[in-house]
Amino acid sequence: KKQVNLLITIDGIAEITAWSILAYLGDISLFMTSGQVTSFVGLNPCVETSGTSIDKTSLSKSGNKRLRKALYMPAIVAKKHNPILAEFYERLIKKGKPKKVALCAVMRKLLVLSFGVLKSGTAFDPNYRKEKAS
């Protein structure tokens, strides 16, 4: 229950999503880095190559599709209501990324934020980066 309360401090993650994250990730201490978590869920970028051709970059989709599915709607909510993720989404759109690609990046970022909150045991603070920069 404590972990659920930590996760719902992130704008975009509600109680059901928090329980889904905890259920599908299992023991968070098994993951050393956020990269391991994103790979486990299949939200890591993967370059598709064949011979000398380098086609495109897409999600690896090798991980838990149920958790990816559970993060989709929260990512839509987060890009509107979470100031950090809204800024991140807009920055990607301005760079010319397609909306779906930017949304998948928000899903990944949401998972990374969740991992950080669970690993540190502290509630999400949207002003954390600004305080560090000052």
Coordinates of N, CA and C in Angstrom, one line a residue:
K1 N 0.8 -1.2 0.0 CA 0.0 0.0 0.0 C 0.9 1.3 0.0
K2 N 2.0 1.2 0.7 CA 2.9 2.4 0.7 C 3.4 2.7 -0.7
Q3 N 3.8 1.6 -1.4 CA 4.3 1.8 -2.8 C 3.2 2.4 -3.7
V4 N 2.0 2.0 -3.5 CA 0.9 2.5 -4.3 C 0.7 4.0 -4.0
N5 N 0.8 4.4 -2.7 CA 0.7 5.8 -2.4 C 1.8 6.6 -3.0
L6 N 3.0 6.0 -3.1 CA 4.1 6.7 -3.7 C 3.9 6.9 -5.2
L7 N 3.4 5.9 -5.9 CA 3.2 6.0 -7.3 C 2.1 7.0 -7.7
I8 N 1.0 7.1 -6.9 CA -0.1 8.0 -7.2 C 0.3 9.4 -7.0
T9 N 1.5 9.7 -6.5 CA 2.0 11.1 -6.4 C 2.4 11.6 -7.8
I10 N 2.6 10.7 -8.7 CA 2.9 11.1 -10.1 C 1.6 11.4 -10.9
D11 N 1.5 12.6 -11.4 CA 0.3 13.0 -12.1 C 0.2 12.1 -13.4
G12 N -1.0 11.4 -13.5 CA -1.2 10.5 -14.6 C -1.3 9.1 -14.1
I13 N -0.8 8.8 -13.0 CA -0.9 7.4 -12.4 C -2.0 7.4 -11.3
A14 N -3.0 6.6 -11.6 CA -4.0 6.4 -10.6 C -3.8 5.1 -9.8
E15 N -4.7 4.8 -8.9 CA -4.5 3.6 -8.1 C -4.4 2.3 -8.9
I16 N -5.3 2.1 -9.9 CA -5.3 0.9 -10.7 C -4.0 0.7 -11.5
T17 N -3.5 1.8 -12.0 CA -2.3 1.8 -12.8 C -1.1 1.4 -11.8
A18 N -1.2 2.0 -10.6 CA -0.1 1.8 -9.6 C -0.1 0.3 -9.3
W19 N -1.2 -0.3 -9.1 CA -1.3 -1.7 -8.7 C -0.8 -2.5 -9.9
S20 N -1.1 -2.1 -11.1 CA -0.7 -2.8 -12.3 C 0.9 -2.8 -12.4
I21 N 1.4 -1.6 -12.2 CA 2.9 -1.5 -12.3 C 3.5 -2.4 -11.2
L22 N 3.0 -2.4 -10.0 CA 3.6 -3.2 -9.0 C 3.4 -4.7 -9.3
A23 N 2.3 -5.1 -9.8 CA 2.0 -6.5 -10.1 C 2.9 -7.0 -11.2
Y24 N 3.0 -6.2 -12.3 CA 3.8 -6.7 -13.4 C 5.3 -6.6 -13.2
L25 N 5.8 -5.6 -12.5 CA 7.2 -5.5 -12.2 C 7.7 -6.5 -11.2
G26 N 6.8 -6.8 -10.2 CA 7.2 -7.7 -9.1 C 8.1 -7.0 -8.2
D27 N 9.2 -7.7 -7.8 CA 10.2 -7.1 -6.8 C 11.0 -6.1 -7.5
I28 N 10.9 -4.8 -7.1 CA 11.6 -3.7 -7.8 C 13.1 -3.8 -7.5
S29 N 13.5 -4.4 -6.4 CA 14.9 -4.5 -6.1 C 15.7 -5.3 -7.1
L30 N 15.0 -6.1 -7.9 CA 15.7 -7.0 -8.9 C 16.2 -6.1 -10.0
F31 N 15.7 -4.9 -10.2 CA 16.2 -4.0 -11.3 C 17.2 -3.0 -10.7
M32 N 18.3 -3.0 -11.4 CA 19.4 -2.0 -10.9 C 19.2 -0.7 -11.6
T33 N 18.8 -0.6 -12.8 CA 18.7 0.6 -13.5 C 17.3 0.8 -14.2
S34 N 17.0 2.0 -14.5 CA 15.8 2.3 -15.2 C 15.8 1.6 -16.6
G35 N 16.9 1.5 -17.2 CA 17.1 0.8 -18.5 C 16.6 -0.6 -18.5
Q36 N 16.9 -1.3 -17.4 CA 16.5 -2.7 -17.2 C 15.0 -2.8 -17.1
V37 N 14.4 -1.8 -16.4 CA 12.9 -1.8 -16.3 C 12.3 -1.6 -17.6
T38 N 12.8 -0.6 -18.4 CA 12.2 -0.3 -19.7 C 12.4 -1.5 -20.7
S39 N 13.5 -2.1 -20.6 CA 13.7 -3.3 -21.4 C 12.8 -4.5 -21.0
F40 N 12.6 -4.6 -19.7 CA 11.7 -5.7 -19.2 C 10.2 -5.5 -19.7
V41 N 9.8 -4.2 -19.8 CA 8.5 -3.9 -20.2 C 8.4 -3.8 -21.8
G42 N 9.5 -3.6 -22.4 CA 9.5 -3.5 -23.9 C 9.3 -2.1 -24.4
L43 N 9.7 -1.1 -23.6 CA 9.5 0.3 -24.0 C 10.9 0.9 -24.4
N44 N 11.9 0.0 -24.6 CA 13.2 0.5 -25.0 C 13.3 0.6 -26.5
P45 N 14.0 1.6 -27.1 CA 14.1 1.7 -28.5 C 14.9 0.6 -29.1
C46 N 14.6 0.2 -30.3 CA 15.3 -0.9 -30.9 C 15.5 -0.6 -32.4
V47 N 16.7 -0.6 -32.9 CA 16.9 -0.3 -34.3 C 16.8 -1.6 -35.1
E48 N 15.9 -1.5 -36.2 CA 15.7 -2.7 -37.1 C 16.7 -2.6 -38.2
T49 N 17.5 -3.6 -38.3 CA 18.5 -3.7 -39.4 C 18.4 -5.0 -40.2
S50 N 18.8 -5.0 -41.4 CA 18.9 -6.2 -42.2 C 20.0 -6.0 -43.2
G51 N 21.1 -6.8 -43.0 CA 22.2 -6.6 -43.9 C 22.9 -5.3 -43.8
T52 N 23.0 -4.5 -44.9 CA 23.6 -3.2 -44.8 C 22.5 -2.1 -44.6
S53 N 21.2 -2.5 -44.6 CA 20.1 -1.5 -44.4 C 19.9 -1.3 -42.9
I54 N 19.7 0.0 -42.6 CA 19.3 0.4 -41.3 C 17.9 1.1 -41.5
D55 N 16.9 0.3 -41.1 CA 15.5 0.8 -41.4 C 15.1 1.9 -40.5
K56 N 14.6 1.6 -39.4 CA 14.0 2.6 -38.5 C 14.2 2.1 -37.0
T57 N 13.9 3.0 -36.1 CA 13.9 2.7 -34.7 C 12.4 2.6 -34.3
S58 N 12.2 1.6 -33.5 CA 10.8 1.4 -32.9 C 11.0 0.8 -31.5
L59 N 9.9 0.6 -30.9 CA 9.9 -0.1 -29.6 C 10.2 -1.5 -29.8
S60 N 11.0 -2.1 -28.8 CA 11.4 -3.5 -29.0 C 10.1 -4.4 -28.8
K61 N 9.2 -4.0 -27.9 CA 8.0 -4.8 -27.7 C 8.3 -6.2 -27.2
S62 N 9.5 -6.4 -26.7 CA 9.8 -7.8 -26.3 C 9.4 -8.1 -24.8
G63 N 8.9 -7.1 -24.1 CA 8.5 -7.3 -22.7 C 7.1 -7.5 -22.5
N64 N 6.6 -7.1 -21.3 CA 5.3 -7.4 -20.9 C 4.3 -6.4 -21.6
K65 N 3.5 -7.0 -22.5 CA 2.6 -6.1 -23.3 C 1.4 -5.6 -22.4
R66 N 1.1 -6.4 -21.4 CA 0.0 -5.9 -20.5 C 0.4 -4.6 -19.7
L67 N 1.6 -4.5 -19.3 CA 2.0 -3.3 -18.6 C 2.1 -2.2 -19.6
R68 N 2.6 -2.5 -20.8 CA 2.6 -1.4 -21.9 C 1.2 -0.9 -22.1
K69 N 0.3 -1.8 -22.2 CA -1.1 -1.5 -22.4 C -1.7 -0.6 -21.2
A70 N -1.3 -1.0 -20.0 CA -1.7 -0.3 -18.8 C -1.1 1.1 -18.7
L71 N 0.0 1.3 -19.4 CA 0.6 2.7 -19.3 C 0.1 3.6 -20.4
Y72 N -0.6 3.1 -21.4 CA -1.0 3.9 -22.5 C -2.0 5.1 -22.1
M73 N -3.1 4.8 -21.4 CA -4.0 5.8 -21.0 C -3.4 6.8 -20.0
P74 N -2.7 6.2 -19.0 CA -2.0 7.2 -18.1 C -1.0 8.1 -18.8
A75 N -0.4 7.7 -19.9 CA 0.5 8.6 -20.6 C -0.3 9.7 -21.3
I76 N -1.5 9.4 -21.8 CA -2.4 10.4 -22.4 C -2.8 11.4 -21.3
V77 N -3.1 11.0 -20.1 CA -3.5 11.9 -19.0 C -2.2 12.7 -18.6
A78 N -1.1 12.0 -18.5 CA 0.1 12.7 -18.0 C 0.6 13.8 -19.0
K79 N 0.4 13.6 -20.3 CA 0.9 14.6 -21.2 C 0.1 15.9 -21.1
K80 N -1.1 15.8 -20.5 CA -1.9 17.0 -20.3 C -1.8 17.6 -18.9
H81 N -1.6 16.7 -17.9 CA -1.7 17.2 -16.5 C -0.4 17.2 -15.7
N82 N 0.6 16.4 -16.2 CA 1.9 16.4 -15.5 C 2.8 17.4 -16.2
P83 N 3.2 18.5 -15.5 CA 3.9 19.6 -16.2 C 5.2 19.1 -16.8
I84 N 5.9 18.2 -16.2 CA 7.2 17.7 -16.7 C 7.0 16.9 -18.0
L85 N 6.0 16.0 -18.0 CA 5.7 15.2 -19.1 C 5.0 15.9 -20.2
A86 N 4.3 16.9 -19.9 CA 3.6 17.8 -20.9 C 4.7 18.6 -21.7
E87 N 5.7 19.1 -21.0 CA 6.8 19.8 -21.6 C 7.6 18.9 -22.5
F88 N 7.9 17.7 -21.9 CA 8.6 16.7 -22.7 C 7.9 16.3 -24.0
Y89 N 6.6 16.0 -23.9 CA 5.8 15.7 -25.1 C 5.8 16.8 -26.1
E90 N 5.6 18.0 -25.7 CA 5.6 19.2 -26.6 C 7.0 19.4 -27.3
R91 N 8.0 19.2 -26.5 CA 9.4 19.3 -27.0 C 9.6 18.3 -28.2
L92 N 9.1 17.0 -28.0 CA 9.3 16.0 -29.0 C 8.5 16.3 -30.2
I93 N 7.2 16.9 -30.1 CA 6.4 17.2 -31.2 C 7.0 18.4 -32.0
K94 N 7.6 19.3 -31.3 CA 8.3 20.5 -32.0 C 9.5 20.0 -32.7
K95 N 10.1 18.9 -32.3 CA 11.3 18.3 -33.0 C 10.9 17.6 -34.3
G96 N 9.5 17.4 -34.4 CA 9.0 16.7 -35.6 C 8.7 15.3 -35.4
K97 N 8.7 14.8 -34.2 CA 8.3 13.4 -33.9 C 6.8 13.2 -34.1
P98 N 6.4 12.1 -34.6 CA 5.0 11.8 -34.7 C 4.3 11.7 -33.3
K99 N 3.1 12.0 -33.2 CA 2.4 12.0 -31.9 C 2.5 10.7 -31.2
K100 N 2.3 9.6 -32.0 CA 2.4 8.3 -31.4 C 3.7 8.0 -30.8
V101 N 4.8 8.4 -31.5 CA 6.2 8.2 -31.0 C 6.4 9.0 -29.7
A102 N 5.9 10.2 -29.7 CA 6.0 11.1 -28.6 C 5.3 10.5 -27.4
L103 N 4.1 9.9 -27.7 CA 3.3 9.3 -26.6 C 4.0 8.1 -26.0
C104 N 4.6 7.3 -26.9 CA 5.4 6.1 -26.4 C 6.6 6.6 -25.5
A105 N 7.2 7.7 -25.9 CA 8.3 8.2 -25.1 C 7.8 8.7 -23.7
V106 N 6.5 9.2 -23.7 CA 5.9 9.6 -22.4 C 5.6 8.4 -21.6
M107 N 5.2 7.3 -22.2 CA 5.0 6.0 -21.5 C 6.3 5.6 -20.8
R108 N 7.3 5.6 -21.6 CA 8.6 5.2 -21.1 C 9.1 6.1 -19.9
K109 N 8.9 7.4 -20.1 CA 9.3 8.3 -19.1 C 8.4 8.1 -17.8
L110 N 7.2 7.8 -18.0 CA 6.3 7.5 -16.8 C 6.8 6.3 -16.1
L111 N 7.2 5.3 -16.8 CA 7.7 4.1 -16.2 C 9.0 4.4 -15.5
V112 N 9.9 5.2 -16.1 CA 11.2 5.6 -15.4 C 10.9 6.4 -14.1
L113 N 10.0 7.3 -14.2 CA 9.6 8.1 -13.0 C 9.1 7.1 -11.9
S114 N 8.2 6.2 -12.3 CA 7.7 5.2 -11.3 C 8.8 4.4 -10.7
F115 N 9.8 4.0 -11.5 CA 10.9 3.2 -11.0 C 11.7 4.1 -10.0
G116 N 11.9 5.3 -10.3 CA 12.7 6.2 -9.5 C 12.0 6.5 -8.1
V117 N 10.7 6.6 -8.2 CA 9.9 6.9 -7.0 C 9.9 5.6 -6.1
L118 N 9.8 4.4 -6.7 CA 9.8 3.2 -5.9 C 11.2 2.9 -5.4
K119 N 12.2 3.1 -6.2 CA 13.6 2.8 -5.7 C 14.0 3.7 -4.6
S120 N 13.7 5.0 -4.7 CA 14.1 6.0 -3.7 C 13.2 6.0 -2.5
G121 N 11.9 5.6 -2.6 CA 11.0 5.5 -1.5 C 10.5 6.9 -1.2
T122 N 10.7 7.9 -2.1 CA 10.2 9.3 -1.8 C 9.1 9.6 -2.8
A123 N 8.2 10.5 -2.4 CA 7.1 10.9 -3.3 C 7.6 11.7 -4.4
F124 N 6.9 11.7 -5.5 CA 7.2 12.5 -6.7 C 7.1 13.9 -6.5
D125 N 8.2 14.7 -6.8 CA 8.2 16.1 -6.7 C 8.4 16.8 -8.0
P126 N 7.4 17.4 -8.6 CA 7.6 18.0 -10.0 C 8.7 19.1 -10.0
N127 N 9.0 19.7 -8.8 CA 9.9 20.8 -8.8 C 11.4 20.3 -8.4
Y128 N 11.6 19.0 -8.3 CA 12.9 18.5 -7.9 C 14.0 19.0 -8.8
R129 N 13.8 18.9 -10.1 CA 14.9 19.3 -11.1 C 15.2 20.8 -11.0
K130 N 14.1 21.6 -10.8 CA 14.3 23.0 -10.7 C 15.1 23.4 -9.5
E131 N 14.8 22.7 -8.4 CA 15.5 22.9 -7.1 C 17.0 22.6 -7.3
K132 N 17.3 21.4 -7.9 CA 18.6 21.0 -8.1 C 19.4 22.0 -9.0
A133 N 18.7 22.5 -10.0 CA 19.4 23.5 -10.9 C 19.7 24.8 -10.3
S134 N 18.9 25.2 -9.3 CA 19.1 26.5 -8.6 C 20.3 26.5 -7.7

